[in-house]
Coordinates of C-alpha atoms in Angstrom, one line a residue:
X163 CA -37.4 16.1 -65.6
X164 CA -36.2 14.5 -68.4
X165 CA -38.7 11.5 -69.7
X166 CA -39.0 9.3 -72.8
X167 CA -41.9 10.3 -75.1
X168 CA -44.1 8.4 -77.6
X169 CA -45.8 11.3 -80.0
X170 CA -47.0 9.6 -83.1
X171 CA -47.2 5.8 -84.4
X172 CA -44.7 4.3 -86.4
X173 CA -42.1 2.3 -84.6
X174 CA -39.2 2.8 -81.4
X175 CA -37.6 5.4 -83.9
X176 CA -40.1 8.5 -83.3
X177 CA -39.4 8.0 -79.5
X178 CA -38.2 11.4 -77.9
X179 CA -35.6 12.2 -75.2
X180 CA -38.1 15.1 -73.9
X181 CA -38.1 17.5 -70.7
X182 CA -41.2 17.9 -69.0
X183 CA -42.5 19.3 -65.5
X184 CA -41.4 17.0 -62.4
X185 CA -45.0 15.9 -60.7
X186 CA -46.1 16.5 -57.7
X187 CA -47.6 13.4 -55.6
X188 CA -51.1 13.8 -54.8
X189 CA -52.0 13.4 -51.1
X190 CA -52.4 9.5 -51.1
X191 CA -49.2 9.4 -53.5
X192 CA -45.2 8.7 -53.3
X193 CA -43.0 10.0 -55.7
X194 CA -40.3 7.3 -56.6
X195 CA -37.0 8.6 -58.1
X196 CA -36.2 5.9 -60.2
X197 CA -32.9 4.8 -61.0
X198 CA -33.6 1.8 -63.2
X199 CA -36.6 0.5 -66.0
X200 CA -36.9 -1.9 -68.1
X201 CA -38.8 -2.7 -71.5
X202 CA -41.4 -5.1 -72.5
X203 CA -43.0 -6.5 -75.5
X204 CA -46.0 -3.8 -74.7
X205 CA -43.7 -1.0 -75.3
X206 CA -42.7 -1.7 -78.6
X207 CA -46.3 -2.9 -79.9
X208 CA -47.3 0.3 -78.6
X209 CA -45.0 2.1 -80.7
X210 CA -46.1 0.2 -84.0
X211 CA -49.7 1.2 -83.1
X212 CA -50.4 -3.2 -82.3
X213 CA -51.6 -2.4 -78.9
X214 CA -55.1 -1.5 -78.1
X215 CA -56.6 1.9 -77.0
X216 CA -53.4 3.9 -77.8
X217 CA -53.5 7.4 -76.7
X218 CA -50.8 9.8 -77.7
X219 CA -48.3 11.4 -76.1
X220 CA -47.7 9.2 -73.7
X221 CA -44.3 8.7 -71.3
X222 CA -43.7 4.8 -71.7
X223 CA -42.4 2.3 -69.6
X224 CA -44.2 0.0 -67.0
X225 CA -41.4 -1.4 -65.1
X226 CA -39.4 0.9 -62.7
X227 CA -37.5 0.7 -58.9
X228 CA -36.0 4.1 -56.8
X229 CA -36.1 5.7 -54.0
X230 CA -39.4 7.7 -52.4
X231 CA -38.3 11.3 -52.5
X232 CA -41.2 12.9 -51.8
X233 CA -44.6 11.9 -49.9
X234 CA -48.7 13.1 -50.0
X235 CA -50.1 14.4 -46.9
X236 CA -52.0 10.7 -46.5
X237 CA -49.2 8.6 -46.5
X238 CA -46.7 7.6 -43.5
X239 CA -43.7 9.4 -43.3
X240 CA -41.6 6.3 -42.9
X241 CA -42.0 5.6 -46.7
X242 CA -40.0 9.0 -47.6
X243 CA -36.2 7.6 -48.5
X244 CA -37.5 4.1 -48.9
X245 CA -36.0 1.5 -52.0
X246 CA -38.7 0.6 -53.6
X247 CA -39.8 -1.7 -56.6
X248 CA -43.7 0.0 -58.4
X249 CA -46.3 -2.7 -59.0
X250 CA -47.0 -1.8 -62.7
X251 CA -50.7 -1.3 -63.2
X252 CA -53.2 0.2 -61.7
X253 CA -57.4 -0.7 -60.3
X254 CA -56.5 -4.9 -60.6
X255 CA -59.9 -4.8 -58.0
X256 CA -61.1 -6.8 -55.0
X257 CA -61.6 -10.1 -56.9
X258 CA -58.5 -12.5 -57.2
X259 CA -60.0 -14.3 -60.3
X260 CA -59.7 -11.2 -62.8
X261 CA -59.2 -7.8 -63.0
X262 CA -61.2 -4.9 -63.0
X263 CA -62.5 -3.3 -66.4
X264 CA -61.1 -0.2 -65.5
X265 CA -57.1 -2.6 -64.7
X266 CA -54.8 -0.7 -67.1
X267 CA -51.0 -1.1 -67.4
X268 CA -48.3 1.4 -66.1
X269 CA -47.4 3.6 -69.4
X270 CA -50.4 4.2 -71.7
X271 CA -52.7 6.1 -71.0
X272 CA -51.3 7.3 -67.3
X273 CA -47.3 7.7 -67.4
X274 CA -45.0 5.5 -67.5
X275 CA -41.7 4.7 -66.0
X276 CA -39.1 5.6 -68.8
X277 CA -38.7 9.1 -67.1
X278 CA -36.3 10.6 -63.8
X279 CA -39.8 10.9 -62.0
X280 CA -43.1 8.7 -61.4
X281 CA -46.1 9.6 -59.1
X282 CA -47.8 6.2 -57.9
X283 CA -50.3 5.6 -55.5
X284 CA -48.5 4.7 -52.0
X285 CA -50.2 1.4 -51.7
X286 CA -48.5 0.3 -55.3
X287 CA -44.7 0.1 -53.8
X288 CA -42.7 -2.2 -52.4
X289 CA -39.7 -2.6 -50.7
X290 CA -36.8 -3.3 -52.8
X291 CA -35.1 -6.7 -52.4
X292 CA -32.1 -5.9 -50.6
X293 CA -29.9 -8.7 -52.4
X294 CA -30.6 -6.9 -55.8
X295 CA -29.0 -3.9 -57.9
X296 CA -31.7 -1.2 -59.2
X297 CA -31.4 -3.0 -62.5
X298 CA -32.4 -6.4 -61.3
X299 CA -35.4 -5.3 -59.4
X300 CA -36.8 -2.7 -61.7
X301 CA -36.9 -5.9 -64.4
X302 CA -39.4 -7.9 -62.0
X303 CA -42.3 -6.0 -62.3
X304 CA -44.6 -6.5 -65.4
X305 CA -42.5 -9.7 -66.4
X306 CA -42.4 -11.6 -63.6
X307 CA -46.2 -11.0 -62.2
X308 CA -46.7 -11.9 -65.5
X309 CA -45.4 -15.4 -64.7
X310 CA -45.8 -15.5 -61.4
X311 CA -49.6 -15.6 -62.0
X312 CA -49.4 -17.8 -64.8
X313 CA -47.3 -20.8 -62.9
X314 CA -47.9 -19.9 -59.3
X315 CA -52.1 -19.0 -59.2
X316 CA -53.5 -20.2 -62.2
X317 CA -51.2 -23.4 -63.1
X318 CA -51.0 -24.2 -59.1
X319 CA -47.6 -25.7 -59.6
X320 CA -46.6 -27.8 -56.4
X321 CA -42.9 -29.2 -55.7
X322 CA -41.9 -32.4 -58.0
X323 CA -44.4 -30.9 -61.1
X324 CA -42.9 -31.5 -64.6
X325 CA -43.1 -27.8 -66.0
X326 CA -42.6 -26.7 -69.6
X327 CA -42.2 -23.4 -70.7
X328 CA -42.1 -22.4 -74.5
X329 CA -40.2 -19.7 -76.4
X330 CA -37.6 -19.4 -73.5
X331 CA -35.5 -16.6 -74.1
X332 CA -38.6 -13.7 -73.4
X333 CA -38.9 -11.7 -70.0
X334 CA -41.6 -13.7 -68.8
X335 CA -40.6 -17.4 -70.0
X336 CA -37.3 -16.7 -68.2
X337 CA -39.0 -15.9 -65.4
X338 CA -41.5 -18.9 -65.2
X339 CA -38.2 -20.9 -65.5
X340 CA -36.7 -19.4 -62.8
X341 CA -39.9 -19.4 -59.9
X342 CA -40.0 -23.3 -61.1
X343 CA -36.6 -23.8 -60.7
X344 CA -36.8 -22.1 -57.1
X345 CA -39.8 -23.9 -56.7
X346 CA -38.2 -27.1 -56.6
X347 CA -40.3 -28.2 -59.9
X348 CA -38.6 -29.9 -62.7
X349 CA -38.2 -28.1 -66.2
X350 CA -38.4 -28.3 -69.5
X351 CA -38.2 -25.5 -72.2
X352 CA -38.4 -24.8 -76.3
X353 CA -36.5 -22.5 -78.3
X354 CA -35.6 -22.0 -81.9
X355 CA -31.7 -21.4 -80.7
X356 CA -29.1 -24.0 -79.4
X357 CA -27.9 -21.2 -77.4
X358 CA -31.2 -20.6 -75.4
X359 CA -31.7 -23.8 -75.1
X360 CA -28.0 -24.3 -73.3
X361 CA -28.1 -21.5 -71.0
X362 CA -31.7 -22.6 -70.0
X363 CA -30.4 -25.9 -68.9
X364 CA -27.5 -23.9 -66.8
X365 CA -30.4 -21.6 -65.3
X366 CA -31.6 -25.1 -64.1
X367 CA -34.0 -26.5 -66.9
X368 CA -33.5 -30.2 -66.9
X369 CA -33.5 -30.4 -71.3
X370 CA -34.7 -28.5 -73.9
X371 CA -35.9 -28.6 -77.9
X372 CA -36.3 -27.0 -80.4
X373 CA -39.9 -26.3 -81.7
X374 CA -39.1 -25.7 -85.3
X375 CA -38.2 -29.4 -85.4
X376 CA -41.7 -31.4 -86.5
X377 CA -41.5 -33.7 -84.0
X378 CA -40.8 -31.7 -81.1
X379 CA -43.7 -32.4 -78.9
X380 CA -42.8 -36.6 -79.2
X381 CA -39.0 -35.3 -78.2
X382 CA -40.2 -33.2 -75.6
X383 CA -42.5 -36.1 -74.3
X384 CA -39.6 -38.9 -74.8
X385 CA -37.6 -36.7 -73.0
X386 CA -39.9 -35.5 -69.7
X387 CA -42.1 -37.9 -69.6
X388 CA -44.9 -35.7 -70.2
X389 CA -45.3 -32.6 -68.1
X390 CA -47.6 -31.1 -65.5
X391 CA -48.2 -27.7 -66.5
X392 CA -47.5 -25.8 -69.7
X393 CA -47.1 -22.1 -69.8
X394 CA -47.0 -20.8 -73.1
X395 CA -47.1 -16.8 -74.7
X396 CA -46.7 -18.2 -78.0
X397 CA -50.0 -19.9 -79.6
X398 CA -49.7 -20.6 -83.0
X399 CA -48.8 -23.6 -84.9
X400 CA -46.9 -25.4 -81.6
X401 CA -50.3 -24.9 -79.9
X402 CA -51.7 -28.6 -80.2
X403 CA -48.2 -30.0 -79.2
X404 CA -48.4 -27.9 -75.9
X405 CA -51.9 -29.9 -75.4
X406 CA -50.1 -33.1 -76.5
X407 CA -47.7 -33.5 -74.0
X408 CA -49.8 -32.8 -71.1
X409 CA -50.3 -35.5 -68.3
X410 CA -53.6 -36.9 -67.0
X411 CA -54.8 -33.8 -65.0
X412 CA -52.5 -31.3 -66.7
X413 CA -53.2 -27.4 -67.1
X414 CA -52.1 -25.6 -69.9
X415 CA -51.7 -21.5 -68.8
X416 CA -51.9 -18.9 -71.9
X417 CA -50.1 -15.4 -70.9
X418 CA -49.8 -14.4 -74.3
X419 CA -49.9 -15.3 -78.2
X420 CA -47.2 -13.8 -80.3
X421 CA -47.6 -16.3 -82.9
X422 CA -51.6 -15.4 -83.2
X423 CA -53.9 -18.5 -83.2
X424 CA -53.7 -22.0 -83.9
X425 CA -53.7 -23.0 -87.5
X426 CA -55.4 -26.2 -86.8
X427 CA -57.7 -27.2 -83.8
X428 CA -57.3 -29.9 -80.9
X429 CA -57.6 -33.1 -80.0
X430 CA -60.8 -32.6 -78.1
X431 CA -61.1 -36.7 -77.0
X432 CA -57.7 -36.3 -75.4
X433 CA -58.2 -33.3 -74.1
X434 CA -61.9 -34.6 -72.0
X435 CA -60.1 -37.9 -71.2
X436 CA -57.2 -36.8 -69.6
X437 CA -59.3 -33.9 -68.2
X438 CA -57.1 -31.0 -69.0
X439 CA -57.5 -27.8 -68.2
X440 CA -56.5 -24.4 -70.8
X441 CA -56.2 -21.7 -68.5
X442 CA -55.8 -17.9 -69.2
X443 CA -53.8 -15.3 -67.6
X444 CA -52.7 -11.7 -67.7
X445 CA -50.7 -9.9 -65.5
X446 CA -51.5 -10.0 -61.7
X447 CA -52.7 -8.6 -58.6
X448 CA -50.6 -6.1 -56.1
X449 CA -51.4 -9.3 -53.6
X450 CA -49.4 -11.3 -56.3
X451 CA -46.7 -9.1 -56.6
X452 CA -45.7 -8.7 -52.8
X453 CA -46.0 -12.8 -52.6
X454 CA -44.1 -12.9 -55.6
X455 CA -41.3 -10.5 -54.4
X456 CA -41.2 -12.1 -50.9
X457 CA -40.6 -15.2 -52.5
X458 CA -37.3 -13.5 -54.0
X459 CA -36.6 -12.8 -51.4
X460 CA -36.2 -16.3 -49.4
X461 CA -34.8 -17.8 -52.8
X462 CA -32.3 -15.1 -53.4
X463 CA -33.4 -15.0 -56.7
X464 CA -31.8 -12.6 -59.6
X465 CA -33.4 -11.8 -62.6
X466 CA -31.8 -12.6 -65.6
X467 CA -30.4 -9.1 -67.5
X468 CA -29.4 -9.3 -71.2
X469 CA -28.4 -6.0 -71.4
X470 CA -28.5 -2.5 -69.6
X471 CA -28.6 0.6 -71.4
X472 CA -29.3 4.3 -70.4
X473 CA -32.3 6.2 -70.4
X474 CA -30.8 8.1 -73.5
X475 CA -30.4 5.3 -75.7
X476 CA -33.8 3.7 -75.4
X477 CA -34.2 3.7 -79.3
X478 CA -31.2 1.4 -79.2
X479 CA -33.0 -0.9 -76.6
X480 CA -36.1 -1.2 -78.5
X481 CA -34.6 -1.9 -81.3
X482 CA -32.5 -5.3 -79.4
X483 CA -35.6 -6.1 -78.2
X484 CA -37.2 -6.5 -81.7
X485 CA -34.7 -8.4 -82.9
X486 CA -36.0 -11.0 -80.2
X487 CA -32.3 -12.0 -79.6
X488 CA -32.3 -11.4 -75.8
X489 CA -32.1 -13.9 -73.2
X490 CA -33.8 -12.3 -70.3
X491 CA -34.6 -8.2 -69.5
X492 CA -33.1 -5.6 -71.7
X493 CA -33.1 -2.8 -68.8
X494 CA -32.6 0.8 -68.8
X495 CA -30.2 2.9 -66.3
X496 CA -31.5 6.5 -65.1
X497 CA -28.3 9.0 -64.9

């Protein structure tokens, strides 16, 4: 089968187009033909050697939806021809608070989903959304549990909130906008582009500004009101004004922190006055994801795509995801 192949460190331009053996499920397995991936920021730190407890080769890709093809002796024989979505880790555990030690990402160390073939546990797919093309479901996975957890279990966001979510433009920010929009929450976003900010606000965000302005936190408050729930995979120097515009009672959910830490601390009195809550999340459970795809499923909700390639130009697609231009998933197409 043909797969895409990560053999040394040093960026999305020593990725390989390479033909290896199609697997074989083990007995507890499915084997999902997939038709559809998509990339995330974990892919391309990966492949600059910014990710933690690389192991080489590996077949990338953690996001993936096909069709079962094949079928271990354990599992049902109603799952074989099945359109499934792949939950895109594996060994999240029994607790709902946190994952296991052992919880690991789909692509690095075990194999990913940028290949013809993938070999999953039976337990870790879902039924496809029927209202979706292969391209819009394979771009839920890792991106949308992702925000999913981050709004929905840790933030708790409820009807009527006042939402922000920063840096919209990303995978997961897009989708946070869109379960809160669904949701029936109102929402505000930040971006460094007019443009993001726009089609934000015709995805349903109620306003939007721009976080390189100095003041943005007072324009964001002027303009919401002050907001319920923050969810931010940025960090950085907009940090404090994410805990400045927070409401009595507001949480503040961290998925992420591509702009590293804070260069200066916080306002601890407002934070134990208005008794605020900072939050953590990663990821999310396979309970999670079949909420989160059932709730797609009532809201008729479509991913937003920024662009589709094929499997054979995946140096192409990395290289539009590090110019951090997308609005939405950059998705691949299989044959």
């Amino acid at each position: 089968m043909k797969t895409v192949v990560l053999t040394q460190i040093g960026g999305p331009d020593l990725l390989r187009i390479t033909e290896v053996e199609t697997p074989e499920p083990a007995s507890d397995q499915v084997r999902v033909r997939l038709y559809a991936s998509a990339l995330n920021h974990r892919d391309v730190w990966i492949t600059l050697g910014q990710y933690p407890g690389i192991r080489l080769p590996c077949i990338l890709g953690s996001d993936g939806a096909g069709v079962v093809d094949q079928i271990g002796s354990e599992v049902l024989a109603d799952r074989l021809g099945q359109d499934v979505v792949i939950y895109p880790a594996y060994d999240w555990g029994e607790n709902p608070r946190f994952p296991n030690p052992t919880f690991r990402v789909l692509g690095m160390p075990d194999p990913g989903t940028f290949a013809e073939y993938l070999c999953v546990p039976a337990c870790h797919v879902f039924p496809k959304p029927t209202h979706l093309s292969w391209e819009q479901a394979a771009a839920i996975p890792l991106a949308g549990l992702t925000a999913w957890r981050a709004l929905m279990t840790q933030g708790a966001a409820q009807p009527g909130e006042t939402v922000l979510v920063t840096g919209i433009g990303g995978g997961v920010a897009t989708f946070a906008l869109k379960w809160a929009v669904a949701l029936g929450a109102r929402v505000f976003v930040t971006s460094s582009d007019p443009a993001k900010l726009e089609h934000a606000r015709l995805m349903g965000a109620a306003g939007g500004v721009n976080y390189r302005d100095s003041d943005w936190a007072r324009q964001l408050t002027d303009l919401s009101g002050g907001v319920d729930i923050v969810v931010d995979g940025t960090g950085g120097s907009t940090f404090p004004g994410c805990c400045s515009v927070l409401r009595p009672g507001g949480r503040l959910v961290i998925y992420g922190a591509t702009a590293g830490n804070p260069p200066i601390g916080l306002e601890m009195a407002r934070l134990f006055f208005r008794q605020v809550q900072i939050i953590g999340s990663t990821m999310g459970s396979p309970v999670e994801f079949a909420t989160a795809l059932r709730f797609v499923v009532k809201q008729r909700i479509e991913p937003v795509l920024d662009q589709v390639f094929a499997l054979d130009q995946i140096v192409a697609a990395y290289h539009r995801l590090l110019t951090a231009q997308q609005l939405g998933k950059i998705v691949l197409r299989h044959g």
